Short mmCIF file of N, CA and C in Angstrom, two decimals:
data_model
loop_
_atom_site.label_atom_id
_atom_site.label_comp_id
_atom_site.label_asym_id
_atom_site.label_seq_id
_atom_site.Cartn_x
_atom_site.Cartn_y
_atom_site.Cartn_z
N UNK A 1 -11.34 -33.99 -97.53
CA UNK A 1 -11.87 -35.05 -97.77
C UNK A 1 -12.91 -35.38 -96.50
N UNK A 2 -12.39 -35.37 -95.36
CA UNK A 2 -12.84 -35.45 -94.15
C UNK A 2 -14.29 -34.62 -93.78
N UNK A 3 -14.17 -33.28 -94.30
CA UNK A 3 -15.07 -32.36 -93.72
C UNK A 3 -16.42 -32.91 -95.12
N UNK A 4 -15.87 -33.19 -96.22
CA UNK A 4 -17.24 -33.55 -97.25
C UNK A 4 -17.47 -35.01 -96.21
N UNK A 5 -17.17 -35.71 -95.91
CA UNK A 5 -17.29 -37.18 -95.33
C UNK A 5 -18.10 -36.90 -94.51
N UNK A 6 -17.71 -36.09 -93.21
CA UNK A 6 -18.62 -35.81 -91.69
C UNK A 6 -20.35 -35.19 -92.67
N UNK A 7 -20.33 -33.87 -93.82
CA UNK A 7 -21.39 -33.67 -93.99
C UNK A 7 -21.89 -34.45 -95.04
N UNK A 8 -21.49 -35.49 -95.59
CA UNK A 8 -22.45 -36.75 -96.14
C UNK A 8 -23.14 -37.03 -94.97
N UNK A 9 -22.17 -37.79 -94.18
CA UNK A 9 -22.77 -38.92 -93.00
C UNK A 9 -23.90 -37.88 -92.54
N UNK A 10 -23.56 -36.83 -91.99
CA UNK A 10 -24.67 -35.96 -91.23
C UNK A 10 -26.18 -35.88 -92.12
N UNK A 11 -25.90 -35.70 -93.50
CA UNK A 11 -26.79 -35.44 -94.31
C UNK A 11 -27.63 -37.00 -94.44
N UNK A 12 -26.71 -38.15 -94.62
CA UNK A 12 -27.33 -39.45 -94.50
C UNK A 12 -28.48 -39.70 -93.33
N UNK A 13 -28.11 -39.06 -91.80
CA UNK A 13 -28.53 -39.12 -91.15
C UNK A 13 -29.94 -38.91 -90.82
N UNK A 14 -29.61 -37.57 -91.48
CA UNK A 14 -31.06 -36.49 -91.10
C UNK A 14 -31.99 -36.87 -92.23
N UNK A 15 -31.60 -37.50 -93.31
CA UNK A 15 -32.36 -37.86 -94.25
C UNK A 15 -32.88 -39.40 -94.65
N UNK A 16 -32.08 -40.05 -94.00
CA UNK A 16 -31.99 -41.27 -94.40
C UNK A 16 -31.98 -41.72 -95.54
N UNK A 17 -31.71 -41.20 -96.63
CA UNK A 17 -31.09 -41.17 -97.90
C UNK A 17 -29.43 -41.66 -97.90
N UNK A 18 -29.48 -42.94 -98.54
CA UNK A 18 -27.60 -43.20 -98.62
C UNK A 18 -27.28 -42.51 -99.73
N UNK A 19 -26.01 -41.48 -100.28
CA UNK A 19 -25.86 -40.91 -101.65
C UNK A 19 -24.60 -41.40 -101.90
N UNK A 20 -23.56 -42.12 -101.38
CA UNK A 20 -23.00 -42.90 -101.74
C UNK A 20 -21.67 -41.58 -102.62
N UNK A 21 -21.17 -41.82 -103.65
CA UNK A 21 -20.25 -41.42 -104.33
C UNK A 21 -20.85 -39.90 -105.17
N UNK A 22 -22.64 -39.60 -105.18
CA UNK A 22 -23.17 -39.19 -105.90
C UNK A 22 -22.80 -37.25 -105.18
N UNK A 23 -21.91 -37.05 -103.98
CA UNK A 23 -21.72 -35.62 -103.28
C UNK A 23 -20.08 -35.53 -103.34
N UNK A 24 -19.51 -36.35 -103.87
CA UNK A 24 -17.90 -35.92 -104.27
C UNK A 24 -17.48 -34.69 -104.49
N UNK A 25 -18.44 -33.68 -105.67
CA UNK A 25 -18.26 -33.04 -105.93
C UNK A 25 -18.08 -31.99 -104.93
N UNK A 26 -18.38 -31.98 -103.48
CA UNK A 26 -18.20 -31.29 -102.63
C UNK A 26 -16.80 -31.45 -101.74
N UNK A 27 -16.10 -32.12 -101.95
CA UNK A 27 -14.78 -31.59 -101.70
C UNK A 27 -14.31 -30.66 -102.49
N UNK A 28 -14.18 -30.25 -103.88
CA UNK A 28 -13.64 -29.38 -104.64
C UNK A 28 -14.34 -28.17 -104.14
N UNK A 29 -15.42 -27.96 -103.72
CA UNK A 29 -16.20 -26.99 -103.42
C UNK A 29 -15.73 -26.54 -101.80
N UNK A 30 -15.58 -27.70 -101.04
CA UNK A 30 -14.97 -26.90 -99.72
C UNK A 30 -13.20 -26.88 -99.94
N UNK A 31 -12.71 -27.36 -100.90
CA UNK A 31 -11.14 -27.13 -101.10
C UNK A 31 -11.13 -25.47 -101.41
N UNK A 32 -11.99 -24.99 -102.82
CA UNK A 32 -12.31 -23.81 -103.17
C UNK A 32 -12.57 -22.88 -101.83
N UNK A 33 -13.09 -22.84 -101.03
CA UNK A 33 -13.51 -22.20 -100.14
C UNK A 33 -12.69 -22.33 -99.00
N UNK A 34 -11.60 -22.73 -98.61
CA UNK A 34 -10.34 -22.87 -97.98
C UNK A 34 -9.62 -22.07 -98.47
N UNK A 35 -9.47 -21.71 -99.96
CA UNK A 35 -8.38 -21.22 -100.64
C UNK A 35 -8.99 -19.90 -100.74
N UNK A 36 -10.38 -19.31 -100.56
CA UNK A 36 -10.71 -17.87 -100.79
C UNK A 36 -10.56 -17.62 -99.01
N UNK A 37 -10.71 -18.75 -98.19
CA UNK A 37 -10.16 -18.25 -96.76
C UNK A 37 -9.10 -17.77 -96.40
N UNK A 38 -8.01 -18.37 -97.02
CA UNK A 38 -6.51 -18.03 -97.11
C UNK A 38 -6.42 -17.18 -97.88
N UNK A 39 -6.68 -16.42 -98.80
CA UNK A 39 -6.77 -15.24 -99.82
C UNK A 39 -7.42 -13.78 -98.44
N UNK A 40 -8.84 -14.25 -98.48
CA UNK A 40 -8.68 -12.95 -97.32
C UNK A 40 -8.18 -13.21 -96.32
N UNK A 41 -7.62 -14.30 -95.33
CA UNK A 41 -6.54 -14.38 -94.14
C UNK A 41 -5.55 -13.77 -94.53
N UNK A 42 -5.43 -13.73 -96.17
CA UNK A 42 -3.61 -13.17 -96.24
C UNK A 42 -3.80 -11.57 -96.26
N UNK A 43 -4.62 -11.37 -97.06
CA UNK A 43 -5.61 -9.70 -96.91
C UNK A 43 -5.29 -9.32 -95.66
N UNK A 44 -6.12 -10.09 -94.71
CA UNK A 44 -6.07 -9.49 -93.26
C UNK A 44 -4.66 -9.29 -92.89
N UNK A 45 -4.04 -10.28 -92.67
CA UNK A 45 -2.69 -10.33 -92.29
C UNK A 45 -2.06 -9.18 -92.71
N UNK A 46 -1.67 -9.33 -93.78
CA UNK A 46 -1.01 -8.03 -94.41
C UNK A 46 -1.49 -6.33 -94.11
N UNK A 47 -2.80 -6.71 -94.20
CA UNK A 47 -2.88 -5.03 -93.07
C UNK A 47 -2.57 -4.75 -91.70
N UNK A 48 -2.86 -6.29 -91.18
CA UNK A 48 -2.41 -6.24 -89.50
C UNK A 48 -0.57 -6.18 -89.28
N UNK A 49 0.05 -6.62 -90.46
CA UNK A 49 1.68 -6.28 -90.33
C UNK A 49 1.93 -5.14 -90.58
N UNK A 50 1.36 -4.22 -91.76
CA UNK A 50 1.75 -2.75 -92.15
C UNK A 50 0.86 -1.85 -91.17
N UNK A 51 -0.09 -2.45 -90.16
CA UNK A 51 -0.46 -0.92 -89.55
C UNK A 51 -0.10 -1.36 -87.95
N UNK A 52 0.59 -2.21 -88.10
CA UNK A 52 1.68 -2.85 -86.48
C UNK A 52 2.61 -1.30 -86.66
N UNK A 53 3.53 -1.24 -87.70
CA UNK A 53 4.15 -0.33 -87.74
C UNK A 53 3.81 0.65 -88.75
N UNK A 54 3.26 0.84 -89.18
CA UNK A 54 2.66 1.94 -90.01
C UNK A 54 1.27 2.81 -89.62
N UNK A 55 0.43 2.37 -88.96
CA UNK A 55 -0.77 3.04 -88.89
C UNK A 55 -2.03 2.00 -89.38
N UNK A 56 -3.16 2.37 -89.19
CA UNK A 56 -4.37 1.20 -89.92
C UNK A 56 -4.56 2.21 -91.48
N UNK A 57 -4.32 3.16 -91.35
CA UNK A 57 -4.72 4.14 -92.43
C UNK A 57 -3.75 3.93 -94.02
N UNK A 58 -2.26 3.78 -93.57
CA UNK A 58 -1.34 3.36 -94.49
C UNK A 58 -1.21 1.79 -94.51
N UNK A 59 -1.96 0.92 -93.65
CA UNK A 59 -2.16 -0.16 -93.90
C UNK A 59 -3.44 -0.90 -95.36
N UNK A 60 -3.94 0.11 -95.31
CA UNK A 60 -4.97 -0.05 -96.91
C UNK A 60 -4.45 -0.13 -97.64
N UNK A 61 -3.66 0.41 -98.23
CA UNK A 61 -3.17 0.60 -99.60
C UNK A 61 -2.19 -0.71 -99.99
N UNK A 62 -1.65 -1.58 -99.20
CA UNK A 62 -0.56 -2.44 -99.36
C UNK A 62 -1.77 -3.82 -99.43
N UNK A 63 -2.62 -3.59 -98.50
CA UNK A 63 -4.02 -4.71 -98.36
C UNK A 63 -4.62 -4.80 -99.79
N UNK A 64 -5.56 -3.61 -100.46
CA UNK A 64 -6.08 -3.33 -101.28
C UNK A 64 -5.08 -3.90 -102.49
N UNK A 65 -3.92 -3.58 -102.67
CA UNK A 65 -2.79 -3.92 -104.01
C UNK A 65 -2.84 -5.48 -103.77
N UNK A 66 -2.84 -5.81 -102.21
CA UNK A 66 -2.42 -7.49 -102.89
C UNK A 66 -3.90 -8.12 -103.11
N UNK A 67 -5.07 -7.33 -102.76
CA UNK A 67 -6.32 -8.05 -102.84
C UNK A 67 -7.08 -7.82 -104.25
N UNK A 68 -6.57 -7.00 -105.00
CA UNK A 68 -6.56 -7.04 -106.48
C UNK A 68 -5.42 -7.02 -107.55
N UNK A 69 -4.62 -7.69 -106.74
CA UNK A 69 -3.58 -8.05 -107.90
C UNK A 69 -3.82 -9.54 -108.75
N UNK A 70 -3.42 -9.16 -109.98
CA UNK A 70 -3.98 -10.09 -110.92
C UNK A 70 -3.46 -11.42 -110.77
N UNK A 71 -2.33 -12.00 -110.30
CA UNK A 71 -2.20 -13.34 -109.55
C UNK A 71 -3.02 -13.82 -108.55
N UNK A 72 -3.05 -12.82 -107.61
CA UNK A 72 -3.73 -13.16 -106.58
C UNK A 72 -5.21 -13.65 -106.68
N UNK A 73 -5.68 -12.74 -107.43
CA UNK A 73 -7.61 -13.16 -108.02
C UNK A 73 -7.35 -14.58 -108.84
N UNK A 74 -6.68 -14.92 -109.59
CA UNK A 74 -6.27 -16.03 -110.53
C UNK A 74 -5.99 -17.32 -109.33
N UNK A 75 -5.18 -16.80 -108.53
CA UNK A 75 -5.20 -17.93 -107.64
C UNK A 75 -6.37 -18.72 -106.52
N UNK A 76 -6.79 -17.44 -106.52
CA UNK A 76 -7.56 -17.34 -105.19
C UNK A 76 -8.89 -18.61 -105.57
N UNK A 77 -9.20 -19.12 -106.82
CA UNK A 77 -10.08 -20.23 -106.96
C UNK A 77 -9.44 -21.36 -107.45
N UNK A 78 -7.97 -21.32 -107.51
CA UNK A 78 -7.34 -22.55 -107.82
C UNK A 78 -7.04 -23.12 -106.80
N UNK A 79 -7.20 -24.90 -106.52
CA UNK A 79 -6.54 -25.63 -105.09
C UNK A 79 -5.22 -25.98 -105.41
N UNK A 80 -4.34 -25.07 -105.36
CA UNK A 80 -2.97 -25.26 -105.13
C UNK A 80 -2.42 -24.87 -103.73
N UNK A 81 -0.49 -24.97 -104.13
CA UNK A 81 -0.28 -24.65 -102.35
C UNK A 81 -0.05 -22.95 -102.20
N UNK A 82 -0.05 -22.25 -103.27
CA UNK A 82 0.32 -21.26 -103.52
C UNK A 82 0.02 -20.34 -102.80
N UNK A 83 -1.64 -20.30 -102.22
CA UNK A 83 -2.17 -19.34 -101.54
C UNK A 83 -2.18 -19.76 -100.08
N UNK A 84 -1.97 -21.15 -99.43
CA UNK A 84 -1.93 -21.13 -98.09
C UNK A 84 -0.40 -21.07 -97.85
N UNK A 85 0.52 -21.19 -98.47
CA UNK A 85 1.97 -20.80 -98.68
C UNK A 85 2.05 -18.97 -98.12
N UNK A 86 1.32 -18.41 -99.09
CA UNK A 86 1.51 -16.78 -98.52
C UNK A 86 0.40 -16.96 -97.37
N UNK A 87 -0.04 -17.35 -97.00
CA UNK A 87 -1.14 -16.89 -95.66
C UNK A 87 -0.06 -17.60 -94.44
N UNK A 88 0.53 -18.44 -94.74
CA UNK A 88 1.22 -19.07 -93.45
C UNK A 88 2.50 -18.52 -93.50
N UNK A 89 3.22 -17.77 -94.50
CA UNK A 89 4.57 -16.62 -94.52
C UNK A 89 4.27 -15.58 -94.02
N UNK A 90 2.96 -14.76 -94.23
CA UNK A 90 2.57 -13.61 -93.49
C UNK A 90 2.19 -14.05 -92.00
N UNK A 91 1.65 -15.48 -91.73
CA UNK A 91 1.25 -15.53 -90.39
C UNK A 91 2.87 -15.40 -89.60
N UNK A 92 3.21 -16.36 -89.88
CA UNK A 92 4.90 -16.83 -89.66
C UNK A 92 5.58 -14.96 -88.99
N UNK A 93 5.36 -14.19 -90.47
CA UNK A 93 6.13 -12.83 -90.22
C UNK A 93 5.13 -12.38 -89.38
N UNK A 94 3.84 -12.51 -89.05
CA UNK A 94 3.54 -11.50 -87.53
C UNK A 94 3.65 -11.87 -86.78
N UNK A 95 3.97 -13.26 -86.56
CA UNK A 95 4.39 -13.90 -85.06
C UNK A 95 5.57 -13.23 -84.83
N UNK A 96 6.54 -13.13 -85.63
CA UNK A 96 8.00 -12.74 -85.70
C UNK A 96 8.04 -11.18 -85.25
N UNK A 97 7.03 -10.49 -85.56
CA UNK A 97 7.03 -9.41 -85.26
C UNK A 97 6.52 -9.28 -84.07
N UNK A 98 5.71 -9.75 -83.53
CA UNK A 98 5.07 -10.03 -81.85
C UNK A 98 6.50 -10.33 -81.26
N UNK A 99 7.78 -11.24 -81.66
CA UNK A 99 8.82 -11.58 -81.14
C UNK A 99 9.32 -9.95 -80.42
N UNK A 100 9.35 -8.84 -81.85
CA UNK A 100 9.85 -7.71 -81.57
C UNK A 100 9.05 -6.66 -80.23
N UNK A 101 8.15 -7.12 -80.73
CA UNK A 101 7.52 -6.14 -79.90
C UNK A 101 7.22 -6.70 -78.42
N UNK A 102 7.19 -8.22 -78.10
CA UNK A 102 7.07 -8.64 -76.63
C UNK A 102 7.61 -8.80 -75.93
N UNK A 103 8.64 -9.89 -76.65
CA UNK A 103 9.89 -10.73 -76.43
C UNK A 103 9.66 -11.25 -75.41
N UNK A 104 8.51 -12.07 -75.22
CA UNK A 104 7.91 -12.91 -74.71
C UNK A 104 8.37 -14.89 -74.99
N UNK A 105 8.50 -15.78 -74.14
CA UNK A 105 8.64 -16.80 -74.45
C UNK A 105 7.56 -17.70 -75.74
N UNK A 106 6.36 -17.00 -75.47
CA UNK A 106 5.47 -17.53 -75.95
C UNK A 106 5.05 -16.72 -77.32
N UNK A 107 5.58 -15.79 -77.45
CA UNK A 107 5.63 -14.72 -78.50
C UNK A 107 6.77 -16.16 -79.68
N UNK A 108 8.03 -16.49 -78.64
CA UNK A 108 9.03 -16.80 -79.67
C UNK A 108 8.51 -18.21 -80.11
N UNK A 109 7.89 -18.78 -79.24
CA UNK A 109 7.31 -20.43 -79.61
C UNK A 109 6.63 -20.23 -80.49
N UNK A 110 5.58 -19.20 -80.49
CA UNK A 110 4.57 -19.10 -81.37
C UNK A 110 5.09 -18.92 -83.01
N UNK A 111 5.91 -18.16 -83.12
CA UNK A 111 6.62 -17.40 -83.86
C UNK A 111 7.78 -18.76 -84.91
N UNK A 112 8.31 -19.56 -83.82
CA UNK A 112 8.74 -20.79 -84.32
C UNK A 112 8.09 -21.93 -85.03
N UNK A 113 6.55 -22.19 -84.37
CA UNK A 113 5.78 -22.81 -84.86
C UNK A 113 5.14 -22.64 -86.51
N UNK A 114 4.94 -21.17 -86.33
CA UNK A 114 4.51 -20.70 -87.75
C UNK A 114 5.22 -20.75 -88.77
N UNK A 115 6.90 -20.60 -88.22
CA UNK A 115 7.68 -20.68 -89.65
C UNK A 115 7.59 -22.19 -89.84
N UNK A 116 7.38 -23.13 -88.96
CA UNK A 116 7.53 -24.59 -89.12
C UNK A 116 6.24 -25.14 -89.72
N UNK A 117 5.25 -24.45 -89.36
CA UNK A 117 3.93 -24.67 -90.33
C UNK A 117 4.28 -24.45 -92.07
N UNK A 118 4.70 -23.05 -92.29
CA UNK A 118 4.64 -22.56 -93.31
C UNK A 118 6.01 -23.51 -94.18
N UNK A 119 6.57 -23.86 -93.38
CA UNK A 119 7.51 -24.88 -94.40
C UNK A 119 6.89 -26.38 -94.64
N UNK A 120 6.39 -26.93 -93.75
CA UNK A 120 5.63 -27.91 -93.76
C UNK A 120 4.65 -27.64 -95.20
N UNK A 121 3.89 -26.90 -95.29
CA UNK A 121 2.68 -26.67 -96.43
C UNK A 121 3.69 -26.61 -97.94
N UNK A 122 4.79 -25.42 -97.79
CA UNK A 122 6.08 -25.58 -99.06
C UNK A 122 7.24 -25.49 -98.60
N UNK A 123 8.60 -25.83 -99.08
CA UNK A 123 9.51 -26.12 -98.29
C UNK A 123 10.14 -24.57 -98.47
N UNK A 124 9.68 -24.13 -99.79
CA UNK A 124 10.74 -22.85 -99.87
C UNK A 124 9.69 -21.45 -99.27
N UNK A 125 8.69 -22.21 -98.46
CA UNK A 125 8.24 -21.04 -97.07
C UNK A 125 9.32 -20.62 -96.21
N UNK A 126 9.82 -21.74 -96.06
CA UNK A 126 11.14 -21.10 -95.07
C UNK A 126 11.76 -20.57 -94.99
N UNK A 127 12.08 -19.54 -95.80
CA UNK A 127 12.81 -18.71 -95.84
C UNK A 127 12.39 -17.36 -95.31
N UNK A 128 10.83 -17.29 -94.44
CA UNK A 128 10.36 -16.49 -93.65
C UNK A 128 10.87 -16.64 -92.43
N UNK A 129 11.70 -18.06 -92.17
CA UNK A 129 12.38 -18.33 -91.04
C UNK A 129 13.43 -16.97 -90.72
N UNK A 130 14.24 -16.64 -91.72
CA UNK A 130 14.84 -15.22 -91.43
C UNK A 130 14.44 -13.81 -90.14
N UNK A 131 13.05 -13.95 -90.77
CA UNK A 131 12.32 -13.10 -89.81
C UNK A 131 12.67 -13.20 -88.27
N UNK A 132 12.82 -14.46 -87.67
CA UNK A 132 12.87 -14.64 -86.43
C UNK A 132 14.38 -14.00 -85.93
N UNK A 133 15.34 -14.34 -86.72
CA UNK A 133 16.74 -13.68 -86.19
C UNK A 133 16.47 -12.48 -86.60
N UNK A 134 16.00 -11.67 -87.30
CA UNK A 134 16.15 -10.31 -87.45
C UNK A 134 15.49 -9.69 -86.28
N UNK A 135 14.32 -10.18 -86.09
CA UNK A 135 13.27 -9.49 -85.02
C UNK A 135 13.90 -9.69 -83.75
N UNK A 136 14.52 -11.13 -83.65
CA UNK A 136 15.07 -10.94 -82.26
C UNK A 136 16.27 -10.08 -81.97
N UNK A 137 17.39 -9.93 -83.03
CA UNK A 137 18.62 -9.45 -82.70
C UNK A 137 18.61 -7.53 -82.88
N UNK A 138 17.45 -7.46 -83.63
CA UNK A 138 16.73 -6.04 -83.38
C UNK A 138 16.21 -5.87 -81.89
N UNK A 139 15.54 -6.54 -81.63
CA UNK A 139 14.71 -6.55 -79.86
C UNK A 139 15.88 -6.76 -78.99
N UNK A 140 16.89 -7.09 -79.33
CA UNK A 140 17.63 -7.26 -78.02
C UNK A 140 19.56 -6.75 -78.49
N UNK A 141 19.48 -5.51 -79.16
CA UNK A 141 20.50 -4.82 -79.52
C UNK A 141 21.49 -4.45 -77.82
N UNK A 142 20.80 -4.01 -76.50
CA UNK A 142 21.39 -3.78 -75.69
C UNK A 142 22.06 -4.92 -74.82
N UNK A 143 21.82 -5.95 -75.18
CA UNK A 143 22.36 -7.04 -74.52
C UNK A 143 23.52 -7.49 -75.12
N UNK A 144 23.61 -6.82 -76.64
CA UNK A 144 24.92 -8.04 -76.95
C UNK A 144 24.80 -8.99 -78.21
N UNK A 145 25.46 -9.43 -78.78
CA UNK A 145 25.37 -10.60 -79.66
C UNK A 145 25.67 -12.04 -79.17
N UNK A 146 26.39 -11.63 -77.88
CA UNK A 146 26.83 -13.20 -77.89
C UNK A 146 25.55 -13.58 -76.48
N UNK A 147 25.05 -12.71 -76.15
CA UNK A 147 23.94 -12.91 -74.90
C UNK A 147 22.85 -13.20 -75.68
N UNK A 148 22.57 -12.40 -76.62
CA UNK A 148 21.21 -12.37 -77.53
C UNK A 148 21.27 -13.78 -78.59
N UNK A 149 22.59 -14.14 -78.76
CA UNK A 149 22.26 -15.65 -79.37
C UNK A 149 21.58 -17.06 -78.19
N UNK A 150 22.26 -16.64 -77.00
CA UNK A 150 21.89 -17.52 -75.76
C UNK A 150 20.92 -17.57 -75.23
N UNK A 151 20.35 -16.56 -74.94
CA UNK A 151 18.74 -16.65 -75.33
C UNK A 151 17.75 -17.46 -74.97
N UNK A 152 17.39 -18.12 -73.69
CA UNK A 152 16.72 -19.00 -73.67
C UNK A 152 15.44 -19.16 -74.56
N UNK A 153 14.83 -17.87 -74.88
CA UNK A 153 13.53 -17.67 -75.27
C UNK A 153 13.57 -18.18 -77.09
N UNK A 154 14.79 -17.43 -77.40
CA UNK A 154 15.51 -17.75 -78.86
C UNK A 154 15.68 -18.82 -78.91
N UNK A 155 16.09 -19.91 -77.93
CA UNK A 155 16.46 -21.16 -78.59
C UNK A 155 15.09 -21.67 -78.46
N UNK A 156 14.39 -21.35 -77.77
CA UNK A 156 12.88 -21.85 -77.54
C UNK A 156 12.19 -21.75 -79.20
N UNK A 157 12.26 -20.85 -79.50
CA UNK A 157 11.90 -20.30 -80.94
C UNK A 157 12.48 -20.92 -82.06
N UNK A 158 13.88 -21.09 -81.90
CA UNK A 158 14.32 -21.74 -82.92
C UNK A 158 14.17 -23.04 -83.04
N UNK A 159 13.55 -24.02 -81.70
CA UNK A 159 13.49 -25.49 -81.35
C UNK A 159 12.04 -25.83 -81.69
N UNK A 160 11.13 -24.84 -81.86
CA UNK A 160 9.84 -24.43 -82.44
C UNK A 160 9.60 -24.66 -83.87
N UNK A 161 10.59 -24.71 -84.47
CA UNK A 161 10.36 -24.71 -86.15
C UNK A 161 10.53 -26.15 -86.31
N UNK A 162 11.28 -27.06 -85.84
CA UNK A 162 10.91 -28.42 -86.22
C UNK A 162 9.56 -28.99 -85.92
N UNK A 163 8.96 -28.63 -84.63
CA UNK A 163 7.90 -28.99 -84.25
C UNK A 163 6.93 -28.70 -85.00
N UNK A 164 6.92 -27.38 -85.39
CA UNK A 164 6.06 -26.90 -85.96
C UNK A 164 5.35 -27.95 -87.42
N UNK A 165 6.80 -27.50 -87.95
CA UNK A 165 7.39 -28.99 -89.32
C UNK A 165 6.47 -29.89 -89.20
N UNK A 166 6.73 -30.64 -87.71
CA UNK A 166 6.15 -32.22 -87.75
C UNK A 166 4.75 -32.24 -87.76
N UNK A 167 4.21 -31.32 -87.32
CA UNK A 167 2.71 -30.76 -86.62
C UNK A 167 1.96 -30.59 -88.10
N UNK A 168 2.94 -29.72 -89.08
CA UNK A 168 1.92 -29.60 -90.12
C UNK A 168 1.96 -30.53 -91.19
N UNK A 169 3.42 -31.64 -91.10
CA UNK A 169 3.63 -32.50 -92.18
C UNK A 169 4.28 -33.84 -91.47
N UNK A 170 2.98 -34.45 -90.58
CA UNK A 170 3.69 -35.67 -89.35
C UNK A 170 4.13 -36.67 -90.39
N UNK A 171 4.13 -37.15 -91.74
CA UNK A 171 4.66 -37.86 -92.14
C UNK A 171 6.35 -38.01 -92.73
N UNK A 172 6.54 -36.66 -92.60
CA UNK A 172 7.83 -36.24 -92.44
C UNK A 172 8.66 -36.96 -91.32
N UNK A 173 7.86 -37.47 -89.98
CA UNK A 173 8.78 -38.04 -89.08
C UNK A 173 8.35 -39.52 -89.09
N UNK A 174 6.76 -39.77 -89.47
CA UNK A 174 6.37 -41.08 -89.33
C UNK A 174 7.18 -42.03 -90.71
N UNK A 175 7.93 -41.72 -91.74
CA UNK A 175 8.10 -42.36 -92.82
C UNK A 175 9.56 -41.31 -92.96
N UNK A 176 10.26 -41.19 -92.27
CA UNK A 176 11.69 -40.50 -92.66
C UNK A 176 12.37 -40.72 -93.54
N UNK A 177 12.86 -42.16 -93.56
CA UNK A 177 13.32 -42.19 -94.60
C UNK A 177 12.88 -41.65 -95.93
N UNK A 178 11.73 -42.13 -96.14
CA UNK A 178 10.99 -41.84 -97.64
C UNK A 178 11.25 -40.13 -97.43
N UNK A 179 10.41 -39.53 -96.54
CA UNK A 179 10.69 -38.17 -96.69
C UNK A 179 12.34 -37.29 -96.87
N UNK A 180 13.09 -37.99 -96.09
CA UNK A 180 15.02 -37.96 -96.76
C UNK A 180 14.95 -38.01 -98.05
N UNK A 181 14.68 -38.68 -98.80
CA UNK A 181 14.91 -39.25 -100.13
C UNK A 181 14.63 -38.64 -100.71
N UNK A 182 12.79 -38.04 -100.62
CA UNK A 182 12.32 -37.52 -101.43
C UNK A 182 12.83 -35.88 -101.35
N UNK A 183 13.01 -35.27 -100.15
CA UNK A 183 13.69 -34.06 -100.00
C UNK A 183 15.26 -33.93 -100.58
#
């Protein structure tokens, strides 16, 4: 709604005409454009994730299969939370992959924030949060289980999950009692 309002107000300033509710259809088209961007972003992220461990040539096939799958094509023009949750799940998985590769505090916090944003989009998207401990522990095998568990970077990444959730769904904190009842 906000991008439509900005576009309408700008158009009114430029033309001097008042449009009222005549341009409300722009909200639908802007939402459909956002869905297409989520779809394209999902294909790109899948390609990046696979290319990181298998090479760019091997990543083309999974990305092509995702882009041309029947369910994906159908969802690309519907305004629902399905494509955004796929995008954010892939984004969170990509960020968790960085935890394994880079092992920096920044990578852990980014992964936690992305997992939280995914959960804010759709609760069942939180399952991607399993990737954080998996990538962390595989990256820290030499340290031992106890030392890997109390690693400050890992704890910061886990603590970033609720922060990402609150950023993506601020009303869960503002109206916590209602959120808890609905949950």
